[in-house]
């Protein structure tokens, strides 16, 4: 599964082209639609190709952006550019989404599992620190298609989601919508952004039984394990006497202890290693994830 080695590719991260989903080359920036300043493209070619789809929504996207900027003005000191702060918060949110361990895998799992429901995935995080604990929720069409909410913010979000999903070139087997919310940014305000992302090449290879029976947490843990060391042999410690508190702990079988031929080294989480006899560990069967494993 070589495609697992790069989980956050250009097509599964924010700040990508609205048409081809590619991120700009190093040192380059995305072009913004001059009408709404909300839709971004890698080139004028992609912008022209997307205009027919984007045109009906351009005005509303622009109005929604203007409302967002207006709402932020009161939170900044006089003379501070709300647009500049918005751009900075966008960059911080993009980077956090792309680097948060397991987040992209969790989002893609939920989006792929429920793609028949035309969902968007909401990711809400208190901040963009590395230790933040985000909430990830799948919102099906039955929830977002009602735009009668009294809150303009809710209406703007739902209208944007509808524009993406109802576009002629949108395919639930290729793309998914993410609404990312940062409760408190470096600017001290709440920030939200919506993007149309593309599934990783490995997602269609997941077996259907995994989608039915495996929890998102377990899926993410297994994908991260495969990505880190796909050939690792996992064991569970049993029958220890002097170190009985370690019984039940799982680790990776490293091989024969070079100093004691009758013992084997087991690496535990946190970097600790312990040498045990063969009768003091049992193999842990890893769950199957991909079609080729069945």
PDB file of C-alpha atoms in Angstrom:
ATOM      1  CA  UNK A   1       0.000   0.000   0.000  1.00  0.00           C
ATOM      2  CA  UNK A   2       2.485   2.621  -1.172  1.00  0.00           C
ATOM      3  CA  UNK A   3      -0.294   5.213  -1.430  1.00  0.00           C
ATOM      4  CA  UNK A   4      -0.557   5.175   2.374  1.00  0.00           C
ATOM      5  CA  UNK A   5       2.899   6.656   2.758  1.00  0.00           C
ATOM      6  CA  UNK A   6       1.624  10.130   1.880  1.00  0.00           C
ATOM      7  CA  UNK A   7      -1.781  10.486   3.593  1.00  0.00           C
ATOM      8  CA  UNK A   8      -2.009  14.257   3.309  1.00  0.00           C
ATOM      9  CA  UNK A   9      -1.352  14.661  -0.383  1.00  0.00           C
ATOM     10  CA  UNK A  10      -2.158  17.788  -2.350  1.00  0.00           C
ATOM     11  CA  UNK A  11      -5.656  16.497  -3.006  1.00  0.00           C
ATOM     12  CA  UNK A  12      -6.532  15.744   0.620  1.00  0.00           C
ATOM     13  CA  UNK A  13      -5.509  19.072   2.130  1.00  0.00           C
ATOM     14  CA  UNK A  14      -7.093  22.485   2.349  1.00  0.00           C
ATOM     15  CA  UNK A  15      -5.869  25.392   0.194  1.00  0.00           C
ATOM     16  CA  UNK A  16      -6.150  23.430  -3.041  1.00  0.00           C
ATOM     17  CA  UNK A  17      -7.498  24.372  -6.467  1.00  0.00           C
ATOM     18  CA  UNK A  18     -11.294  24.375  -6.614  1.00  0.00           C
ATOM     19  CA  UNK A  19     -11.200  22.724 -10.044  1.00  0.00           C
ATOM     20  CA  UNK A  20      -8.366  20.183 -10.165  1.00  0.00           C
ATOM     21  CA  UNK A  21      -7.827  19.906  -6.373  1.00  0.00           C
ATOM     22  CA  UNK A  22      -4.062  20.335  -6.734  1.00  0.00           C
ATOM     23  CA  UNK A  23      -2.096  22.566  -4.379  1.00  0.00           C
ATOM     24  CA  UNK A  24       0.125  25.300  -5.851  1.00  0.00           C
ATOM     25  CA  UNK A  25       3.779  24.565  -6.518  1.00  0.00           C
ATOM     26  CA  UNK A  26       6.281  25.507  -3.831  1.00  0.00           C
ATOM     27  CA  UNK A  27       6.674  29.272  -3.705  1.00  0.00           C
ATOM     28  CA  UNK A  28       3.456  29.870  -5.642  1.00  0.00           C
ATOM     29  CA  UNK A  29       0.050  31.014  -4.416  1.00  0.00           C
ATOM     30  CA  UNK A  30      -3.473  30.160  -5.435  1.00  0.00           C
ATOM     31  CA  UNK A  31      -5.387  32.669  -7.532  1.00  0.00           C
ATOM     32  CA  UNK A  32      -8.586  34.056  -6.006  1.00  0.00           C
ATOM     33  CA  UNK A  33     -11.839  34.656  -7.847  1.00  0.00           C
ATOM     34  CA  UNK A  34     -12.086  38.407  -8.272  1.00  0.00           C
ATOM     35  CA  UNK A  35     -15.815  38.356  -7.642  1.00  0.00           C
ATOM     36  CA  UNK A  36     -16.129  36.514  -4.335  1.00  0.00           C
ATOM     37  CA  UNK A  37     -12.516  36.159  -3.134  1.00  0.00           C
ATOM     38  CA  UNK A  38     -13.593  32.797  -1.738  1.00  0.00           C
ATOM     39  CA  UNK A  39     -12.900  30.372  -4.586  1.00  0.00           C
ATOM     40  CA  UNK A  40      -9.242  29.636  -5.326  1.00  0.00           C
ATOM     41  CA  UNK A  41      -7.444  28.167  -8.338  1.00  0.00           C
ATOM     42  CA  UNK A  42      -3.980  26.956  -9.262  1.00  0.00           C
ATOM     43  CA  UNK A  43      -4.128  28.683 -12.656  1.00  0.00           C
ATOM     44  CA  UNK A  44      -6.251  30.905 -14.852  1.00  0.00           C
ATOM     45  CA  UNK A  45      -6.998  27.831 -16.991  1.00  0.00           C
ATOM     46  CA  UNK A  46      -8.704  26.055 -14.079  1.00  0.00           C
ATOM     47  CA  UNK A  47     -10.506  29.263 -13.163  1.00  0.00           C
ATOM     48  CA  UNK A  48     -11.928  29.600 -16.678  1.00  0.00           C
ATOM     49  CA  UNK A  49     -12.971  25.945 -16.774  1.00  0.00           C
ATOM     50  CA  UNK A  50     -14.780  26.275 -13.456  1.00  0.00           C
ATOM     51  CA  UNK A  51     -16.573  29.538 -14.210  1.00  0.00           C
ATOM     52  CA  UNK A  52     -19.745  27.940 -15.567  1.00  0.00           C
ATOM     53  CA  UNK A  53     -20.188  26.022 -12.307  1.00  0.00           C
ATOM     54  CA  UNK A  54     -19.002  28.805 -10.026  1.00  0.00           C
ATOM     55  CA  UNK A  55     -20.864  31.718 -11.609  1.00  0.00           C
ATOM     56  CA  UNK A  56     -24.313  30.959 -10.073  1.00  0.00           C
ATOM     57  CA  UNK A  57     -22.769  30.923  -6.584  1.00  0.00           C
ATOM     58  CA  UNK A  58     -20.119  33.623  -6.925  1.00  0.00           C
ATOM     59  CA  UNK A  59     -22.289  36.477  -5.666  1.00  0.00           C
ATOM     60  CA  UNK A  60     -23.558  34.553  -2.639  1.00  0.00           C
ATOM     61  CA  UNK A  61     -20.048  33.333  -1.766  1.00  0.00           C
ATOM     62  CA  UNK A  62     -18.838  36.920  -1.888  1.00  0.00           C
ATOM     63  CA  UNK A  63     -21.678  38.088   0.346  1.00  0.00           C
ATOM     64  CA  UNK A  64     -20.943  35.326   2.842  1.00  0.00           C
ATOM     65  CA  UNK A  65     -17.270  36.296   2.940  1.00  0.00           C
ATOM     66  CA  UNK A  66     -18.182  39.946   3.473  1.00  0.00           C
ATOM     67  CA  UNK A  67     -20.418  38.980   6.388  1.00  0.00           C
ATOM     68  CA  UNK A  68     -17.638  36.899   7.893  1.00  0.00           C
ATOM     69  CA  UNK A  69     -15.190  39.798   7.647  1.00  0.00           C
ATOM     70  CA  UNK A  70     -17.717  42.212   9.107  1.00  0.00           C
ATOM     71  CA  UNK A  71     -18.340  39.903  12.048  1.00  0.00           C
ATOM     72  CA  UNK A  72     -14.609  39.777  12.767  1.00  0.00           C
ATOM     73  CA  UNK A  73     -13.996  43.539  12.663  1.00  0.00           C
ATOM     74  CA  UNK A  74     -15.408  44.138  16.141  1.00  0.00           C
ATOM     75  CA  UNK A  75     -12.997  41.584  17.611  1.00  0.00           C
ATOM     76  CA  UNK A  76      -9.853  43.363  16.454  1.00  0.00           C
ATOM     77  CA  UNK A  77      -8.168  46.532  17.611  1.00  0.00           C
ATOM     78  CA  UNK A  78      -8.814  49.712  15.571  1.00  0.00           C
ATOM     79  CA  UNK A  79      -6.694  49.809  12.446  1.00  0.00           C
ATOM     80  CA  UNK A  80      -6.220  46.039  12.331  1.00  0.00           C
ATOM     81  CA  UNK A  81      -6.976  44.420   8.987  1.00  0.00           C
ATOM     82  CA  UNK A  82      -9.653  41.764   9.381  1.00  0.00           C
ATOM     83  CA  UNK A  83      -8.841  40.449   5.894  1.00  0.00           C
ATOM     84  CA  UNK A  84      -5.175  40.038   6.812  1.00  0.00           C
ATOM     85  CA  UNK A  85      -6.060  38.218  10.007  1.00  0.00           C
ATOM     86  CA  UNK A  86      -8.500  36.036   8.081  1.00  0.00           C
ATOM     87  CA  UNK A  87      -5.726  35.014   5.689  1.00  0.00           C
ATOM     88  CA  UNK A  88      -3.391  34.238   8.580  1.00  0.00           C
ATOM     89  CA  UNK A  89      -6.028  32.161  10.343  1.00  0.00           C
ATOM     90  CA  UNK A  90      -6.726  30.306   7.084  1.00  0.00           C
ATOM     91  CA  UNK A  91      -3.052  29.386   6.721  1.00  0.00           C
ATOM     92  CA  UNK A  92      -2.858  28.166  10.326  1.00  0.00           C
ATOM     93  CA  UNK A  93      -6.012  26.071   9.920  1.00  0.00           C
ATOM     94  CA  UNK A  94      -4.748  24.577   6.644  1.00  0.00           C
ATOM     95  CA  UNK A  95      -1.455  23.572   8.218  1.00  0.00           C
ATOM     96  CA  UNK A  96      -3.108  22.108  11.301  1.00  0.00           C
ATOM     97  CA  UNK A  97      -5.528  20.002   9.248  1.00  0.00           C
ATOM     98  CA  UNK A  98      -2.698  18.670   7.087  1.00  0.00           C
ATOM     99  CA  UNK A  99      -0.429  17.715   9.998  1.00  0.00           C
ATOM    100  CA  UNK A 100      -2.759  16.589  12.823  1.00  0.00           C
ATOM    101  CA  UNK A 101      -1.966  12.861  13.332  1.00  0.00           C
ATOM    102  CA  UNK A 102      -4.694  10.615  11.948  1.00  0.00           C
ATOM    103  CA  UNK A 103      -7.147  13.451  11.272  1.00  0.00           C
ATOM    104  CA  UNK A 104      -7.209  13.122   7.494  1.00  0.00           C
ATOM    105  CA  UNK A 105      -7.652   9.343   7.837  1.00  0.00           C
ATOM    106  CA  UNK A 106     -10.606   9.769  10.200  1.00  0.00           C
ATOM    107  CA  UNK A 107     -12.288  12.364   7.980  1.00  0.00           C
ATOM    108  CA  UNK A 108     -11.860  10.262   4.851  1.00  0.00           C
ATOM    109  CA  UNK A 109     -13.143   7.124   6.594  1.00  0.00           C
ATOM    110  CA  UNK A 110     -16.375   8.839   7.656  1.00  0.00           C
ATOM    111  CA  UNK A 111     -16.843  10.565   4.303  1.00  0.00           C
ATOM    112  CA  UNK A 112     -16.278   7.340   2.353  1.00  0.00           C
ATOM    113  CA  UNK A 113     -18.403   5.199   4.665  1.00  0.00           C
ATOM    114  CA  UNK A 114     -21.386   7.565   4.408  1.00  0.00           C
ATOM    115  CA  UNK A 115     -20.855   8.920   0.885  1.00  0.00           C
ATOM    116  CA  UNK A 116     -24.306   7.704  -0.231  1.00  0.00           C
ATOM    117  CA  UNK A 117     -25.821  10.203   2.230  1.00  0.00           C
ATOM    118  CA  UNK A 118     -24.190  13.216   0.508  1.00  0.00           C
ATOM    119  CA  UNK A 119     -22.585  14.346   3.758  1.00  0.00           C
ATOM    120  CA  UNK A 120     -20.162  17.014   4.748  1.00  0.00           C
ATOM    121  CA  UNK A 121     -17.700  16.307   7.547  1.00  0.00           C
ATOM    122  CA  UNK A 122     -17.452  18.896  10.289  1.00  0.00           C
ATOM    123  CA  UNK A 123     -14.119  19.124  12.083  1.00  0.00           C
ATOM    124  CA  UNK A 124     -14.244  21.342  15.148  1.00  0.00           C
ATOM    125  CA  UNK A 125     -11.111  22.073  17.153  1.00  0.00           C
ATOM    126  CA  UNK A 126     -10.596  24.426  20.121  1.00  0.00           C
ATOM    127  CA  UNK A 127      -7.336  25.694  18.608  1.00  0.00           C
ATOM    128  CA  UNK A 128      -4.576  24.755  16.174  1.00  0.00           C
ATOM    129  CA  UNK A 129      -2.057  23.505  18.717  1.00  0.00           C
ATOM    130  CA  UNK A 130      -0.544  20.062  18.226  1.00  0.00           C
ATOM    131  CA  UNK A 131      -2.246  18.773  21.380  1.00  0.00           C
ATOM    132  CA  UNK A 132      -5.744  19.934  20.419  1.00  0.00           C
ATOM    133  CA  UNK A 133      -8.517  17.333  20.550  1.00  0.00           C
ATOM    134  CA  UNK A 134     -10.844  17.854  17.564  1.00  0.00           C
ATOM    135  CA  UNK A 135     -14.430  16.689  17.234  1.00  0.00           C
ATOM    136  CA  UNK A 136     -15.237  15.039  13.888  1.00  0.00           C
ATOM    137  CA  UNK A 137     -18.894  14.689  12.898  1.00  0.00           C
ATOM    138  CA  UNK A 138     -20.611  13.363   9.760  1.00  0.00           C
ATOM    139  CA  UNK A 139     -23.529  15.587   8.688  1.00  0.00           C
ATOM    140  CA  UNK A 140     -25.783  13.900   6.081  1.00  0.00           C
ATOM    141  CA  UNK A 141     -27.820  15.759   3.497  1.00  0.00           C
ATOM    142  CA  UNK A 142     -30.969  15.305   5.594  1.00  0.00           C
ATOM    143  CA  UNK A 143     -29.369  17.679   8.107  1.00  0.00           C
ATOM    144  CA  UNK A 144     -27.795  20.296   5.883  1.00  0.00           C
ATOM    145  CA  UNK A 145     -30.361  20.656   3.081  1.00  0.00           C
ATOM    146  CA  UNK A 146     -32.741  22.679   5.297  1.00  0.00           C
ATOM    147  CA  UNK A 147     -31.661  26.332   4.966  1.00  0.00           C
ATOM    148  CA  UNK A 148     -34.428  27.850   7.092  1.00  0.00           C
ATOM    149  CA  UNK A 149     -32.138  28.426  10.077  1.00  0.00           C
ATOM    150  CA  UNK A 150     -32.380  31.815  11.753  1.00  0.00           C
ATOM    151  CA  UNK A 151     -28.590  32.070  11.973  1.00  0.00           C
ATOM    152  CA  UNK A 152     -27.079  33.539   8.819  1.00  0.00           C
ATOM    153  CA  UNK A 153     -23.846  31.674   9.487  1.00  0.00           C
ATOM    154  CA  UNK A 154     -25.673  28.337   9.339  1.00  0.00           C
ATOM    155  CA  UNK A 155     -27.381  29.327   6.092  1.00  0.00           C
ATOM    156  CA  UNK A 156     -24.058  30.383   4.532  1.00  0.00           C
ATOM    157  CA  UNK A 157     -22.491  27.051   5.438  1.00  0.00           C
ATOM    158  CA  UNK A 158     -25.371  24.995   4.073  1.00  0.00           C
ATOM    159  CA  UNK A 159     -25.531  27.021   0.859  1.00  0.00           C
ATOM    160  CA  UNK A 160     -21.804  26.507   0.296  1.00  0.00           C
ATOM    161  CA  UNK A 161     -22.099  22.761   0.912  1.00  0.00           C
ATOM    162  CA  UNK A 162     -25.039  22.553  -1.499  1.00  0.00           C
ATOM    163  CA  UNK A 163     -23.107  24.455  -4.168  1.00  0.00           C
ATOM    164  CA  UNK A 164     -20.220  21.991  -3.941  1.00  0.00           C
ATOM    165  CA  UNK A 165     -22.252  18.773  -3.801  1.00  0.00           C
ATOM    166  CA  UNK A 166     -24.777  19.767  -6.459  1.00  0.00           C
ATOM    167  CA  UNK A 167     -22.071  20.819  -8.928  1.00  0.00           C
ATOM    168  CA  UNK A 168     -22.092  18.795 -12.156  1.00  0.00           C
ATOM    169  CA  UNK A 169     -18.511  17.609 -11.745  1.00  0.00           C
ATOM    170  CA  UNK A 170     -18.890  16.533  -8.105  1.00  0.00           C
ATOM    171  CA  UNK A 171     -18.621  12.777  -7.528  1.00  0.00           C
ATOM    172  CA  UNK A 172     -19.133  11.237  -4.091  1.00  0.00           C
ATOM    173  CA  UNK A 173     -16.752   8.447  -5.124  1.00  0.00           C
ATOM    174  CA  UNK A 174     -13.941  10.945  -5.653  1.00  0.00           C
ATOM    175  CA  UNK A 175     -14.597  13.997  -3.491  1.00  0.00           C
ATOM    176  CA  UNK A 176     -15.905  14.982  -0.080  1.00  0.00           C
ATOM    177  CA  UNK A 177     -16.740  18.241   1.681  1.00  0.00           C
ATOM    178  CA  UNK A 178     -15.127  19.338   4.937  1.00  0.00           C
ATOM    179  CA  UNK A 179     -16.216  22.204   7.162  1.00  0.00           C
ATOM    180  CA  UNK A 180     -13.318  23.078   9.468  1.00  0.00           C
ATOM    181  CA  UNK A 181     -14.011  25.200  12.557  1.00  0.00           C
ATOM    182  CA  UNK A 182     -11.330  26.625  14.859  1.00  0.00           C
ATOM    183  CA  UNK A 183     -12.977  27.961  18.014  1.00  0.00           C
ATOM    184  CA  UNK A 184     -10.064  30.203  18.992  1.00  0.00           C
ATOM    185  CA  UNK A 185      -7.422  31.223  16.451  1.00  0.00           C
ATOM    186  CA  UNK A 186      -4.162  33.093  16.962  1.00  0.00           C
ATOM    187  CA  UNK A 187      -6.172  36.219  16.203  1.00  0.00           C
ATOM    188  CA  UNK A 188      -8.416  35.401  19.148  1.00  0.00           C
ATOM    189  CA  UNK A 189     -11.545  34.805  17.075  1.00  0.00           C
ATOM    190  CA  UNK A 190     -13.526  31.875  15.726  1.00  0.00           C
ATOM    191  CA  UNK A 191     -12.669  30.755  12.193  1.00  0.00           C
ATOM    192  CA  UNK A 192     -14.477  28.481   9.754  1.00  0.00           C
ATOM    193  CA  UNK A 193     -13.702  27.324   6.226  1.00  0.00           C
ATOM    194  CA  UNK A 194     -15.256  24.882   3.748  1.00  0.00           C
ATOM    195  CA  UNK A 195     -13.351  22.920   1.136  1.00  0.00           C
ATOM    196  CA  UNK A 196     -13.972  20.250  -1.489  1.00  0.00           C
ATOM    197  CA  UNK A 197     -11.274  17.607  -1.035  1.00  0.00           C
ATOM    198  CA  UNK A 198     -10.386  14.424  -2.901  1.00  0.00           C
ATOM    199  CA  UNK A 199     -10.117  10.942  -1.393  1.00  0.00           C
ATOM    200  CA  UNK A 200      -6.702   9.348  -1.155  1.00  0.00           C
ATOM    201  CA  UNK A 201      -6.015   6.679  -3.779  1.00  0.00           C
ATOM    202  CA  UNK A 202      -6.103   3.988  -1.077  1.00  0.00           C
ATOM    203  CA  UNK A 203      -9.598   4.711   0.225  1.00  0.00           C
ATOM    204  CA  UNK A 204     -11.497   2.674  -2.438  1.00  0.00           C
ATOM    205  CA  UNK A 205      -9.281  -0.293  -1.524  1.00  0.00           C
ATOM    206  CA  UNK A 206     -10.808  -0.546   1.965  1.00  0.00           C
ATOM    207  CA  UNK A 207     -12.943  -3.683   2.299  1.00  0.00           C
ATOM    208  CA  UNK A 208     -16.688  -3.133   2.646  1.00  0.00           C
ATOM    209  CA  UNK A 209     -16.823  -5.158   5.882  1.00  0.00           C
ATOM    210  CA  UNK A 210     -14.450  -2.655   7.487  1.00  0.00           C
ATOM    211  CA  UNK A 211     -16.841   0.171   6.707  1.00  0.00           C
ATOM    212  CA  UNK A 212     -19.693  -1.770   8.314  1.00  0.00           C
ATOM    213  CA  UNK A 213     -18.007  -3.035  11.446  1.00  0.00           C
ATOM    214  CA  UNK A 214     -14.890  -1.048  12.332  1.00  0.00           C
ATOM    215  CA  UNK A 215     -15.088   2.095  14.460  1.00  0.00           C
ATOM    216  CA  UNK A 216     -13.365   5.226  13.183  1.00  0.00           C
ATOM    217  CA  UNK A 217     -10.880   5.214  16.095  1.00  0.00           C
ATOM    218  CA  UNK A 218      -9.845   1.622  15.381  1.00  0.00           C
ATOM    219  CA  UNK A 219      -9.554   2.335  11.662  1.00  0.00           C
ATOM    220  CA  UNK A 220      -7.280   5.322  12.230  1.00  0.00           C
ATOM    221  CA  UNK A 221      -5.095   3.383  14.667  1.00  0.00           C
ATOM    222  CA  UNK A 222      -4.692   0.519  12.198  1.00  0.00           C
ATOM    223  CA  UNK A 223      -3.931   2.801   9.251  1.00  0.00           C
ATOM    224  CA  UNK A 224      -1.296   4.660  11.269  1.00  0.00           C
ATOM    225  CA  UNK A 225       0.230   1.330  12.321  1.00  0.00           C
ATOM    226  CA  UNK A 226       0.386   0.120   8.722  1.00  0.00           C
ATOM    227  CA  UNK A 227       1.865   3.400   7.607  1.00  0.00           C
ATOM    228  CA  UNK A 228       4.527   3.379  10.337  1.00  0.00           C
ATOM    229  CA  UNK A 229       5.654  -0.265  10.153  1.00  0.00           C
ATOM    230  CA  UNK A 230       3.531  -2.603   8.009  1.00  0.00           C
ATOM    231  CA  UNK A 231       5.772  -5.614   8.675  1.00  0.00           C
ATOM    232  CA  UNK A 232       5.786  -5.299  12.475  1.00  0.00           C
ATOM    233  CA  UNK A 233       4.772  -8.347  14.523  1.00  0.00           C
ATOM    234  CA  UNK A 234       2.560  -7.378  17.467  1.00  0.00           C
ATOM    235  CA  UNK A 235       2.466  -9.378  20.696  1.00  0.00           C
ATOM    236  CA  UNK A 236       0.757  -9.225  24.093  1.00  0.00           C
ATOM    237  CA  UNK A 237       2.690  -9.851  27.305  1.00  0.00           C
ATOM    238  CA  UNK A 238       1.358 -12.684  29.494  1.00  0.00           C
ATOM    239  CA  UNK A 239       2.419 -14.719  32.515  1.00  0.00           C
ATOM    240  CA  UNK A 240       5.050 -12.307  33.796  1.00  0.00           C
ATOM    241  CA  UNK A 241       5.780 -12.644  37.515  1.00  0.00           C
ATOM    242  CA  UNK A 242       8.444 -10.105  38.456  1.00  0.00           C
ATOM    243  CA  UNK A 243       6.888  -7.555  36.082  1.00  0.00           C
ATOM    244  CA  UNK A 244       3.274  -8.654  36.463  1.00  0.00           C
ATOM    245  CA  UNK A 245       2.068  -5.066  35.987  1.00  0.00           C
ATOM    246  CA  UNK A 246       3.057  -5.368  32.313  1.00  0.00           C
ATOM    247  CA  UNK A 247       0.805  -8.335  31.631  1.00  0.00           C
ATOM    248  CA  UNK A 248      -1.750  -7.409  28.982  1.00  0.00           C
ATOM    249  CA  UNK A 249       0.443  -4.703  27.459  1.00  0.00           C
ATOM    250  CA  UNK A 250       0.938  -4.905  23.701  1.00  0.00           C
ATOM    251  CA  UNK A 251       4.165  -4.237  21.876  1.00  0.00           C
ATOM    252  CA  UNK A 252       6.270  -5.040  18.830  1.00  0.00           C
ATOM    253  CA  UNK A 253       8.421  -8.158  18.694  1.00  0.00           C
ATOM    254  CA  UNK A 254      11.928  -6.914  17.911  1.00  0.00           C
ATOM    255  CA  UNK A 255      13.708 -10.261  17.703  1.00  0.00           C
ATOM    256  CA  UNK A 256      16.027 -12.385  19.801  1.00  0.00           C
ATOM    257  CA  UNK A 257      17.783 -10.691  22.709  1.00  0.00           C
ATOM    258  CA  UNK A 258      21.495 -10.566  21.752  1.00  0.00           C
ATOM    259  CA  UNK A 259      22.507 -11.060  25.396  1.00  0.00           C
ATOM    260  CA  UNK A 260      20.091 -13.882  26.262  1.00  0.00           C
ATOM    261  CA  UNK A 261      19.439 -16.397  23.496  1.00  0.00           C
ATOM    262  CA  UNK A 262      16.395 -17.820  25.286  1.00  0.00           C
ATOM    263  CA  UNK A 263      14.642 -14.436  25.406  1.00  0.00           C
ATOM    264  CA  UNK A 264      13.090 -12.078  22.871  1.00  0.00           C
ATOM    265  CA  UNK A 265      12.941  -8.284  22.946  1.00  0.00           C
ATOM    266  CA  UNK A 266       9.535  -6.613  22.931  1.00  0.00           C
ATOM    267  CA  UNK A 267       9.268  -2.879  22.307  1.00  0.00           C
ATOM    268  CA  UNK A 268       6.504  -1.164  24.276  1.00  0.00           C
ATOM    269  CA  UNK A 269       4.808   2.165  23.688  1.00  0.00           C
ATOM    270  CA  UNK A 270       6.935   5.011  24.967  1.00  0.00           C
ATOM    271  CA  UNK A 271      10.208   3.448  23.845  1.00  0.00           C
ATOM    272  CA  UNK A 272      10.678   0.945  26.661  1.00  0.00           C
ATOM    273  CA  UNK A 273      11.976  -2.522  25.769  1.00  0.00           C
ATOM    274  CA  UNK A 274      11.701  -5.723  27.764  1.00  0.00           C
ATOM    275  CA  UNK A 275      13.325  -9.133  27.213  1.00  0.00           C
ATOM    276  CA  UNK A 276      10.928 -12.032  27.792  1.00  0.00           C
ATOM    277  CA  UNK A 277      10.779 -15.772  27.239  1.00  0.00           C
ATOM    278  CA  UNK A 278       8.613 -17.187  24.395  1.00  0.00           C
ATOM    279  CA  UNK A 279       5.957 -18.344  26.868  1.00  0.00           C
ATOM    280  CA  UNK A 280       5.525 -14.775  28.094  1.00  0.00           C
ATOM    281  CA  UNK A 281       4.016 -13.349  24.944  1.00  0.00           C
ATOM    282  CA  UNK A 282       1.268 -14.240  22.503  1.00  0.00           C
ATOM    283  CA  UNK A 283       0.752 -13.027  18.958  1.00  0.00           C
ATOM    284  CA  UNK A 284      -1.846 -10.318  18.439  1.00  0.00           C
ATOM    285  CA  UNK A 285      -3.879 -10.778  15.285  1.00  0.00           C
ATOM    286  CA  UNK A 286      -4.243  -7.458  13.462  1.00  0.00           C
ATOM    287  CA  UNK A 287      -7.563  -6.638  11.787  1.00  0.00           C
ATOM    288  CA  UNK A 288      -7.788  -6.826   8.018  1.00  0.00           C
ATOM    289  CA  UNK A 289      -8.465  -3.495   6.327  1.00  0.00           C
ATOM    290  CA  UNK A 290      -7.871  -3.726   2.592  1.00  0.00           C
ATOM    291  CA  UNK A 291      -9.502  -5.925  -0.025  1.00  0.00           C
ATOM    292  CA  UNK A 292      -6.209  -7.610  -0.877  1.00  0.00           C
ATOM    293  CA  UNK A 293      -5.964  -8.926   2.709  1.00  0.00           C
ATOM    294  CA  UNK A 294      -9.224 -10.898   2.478  1.00  0.00           C
TER     295      UNK A 294
END
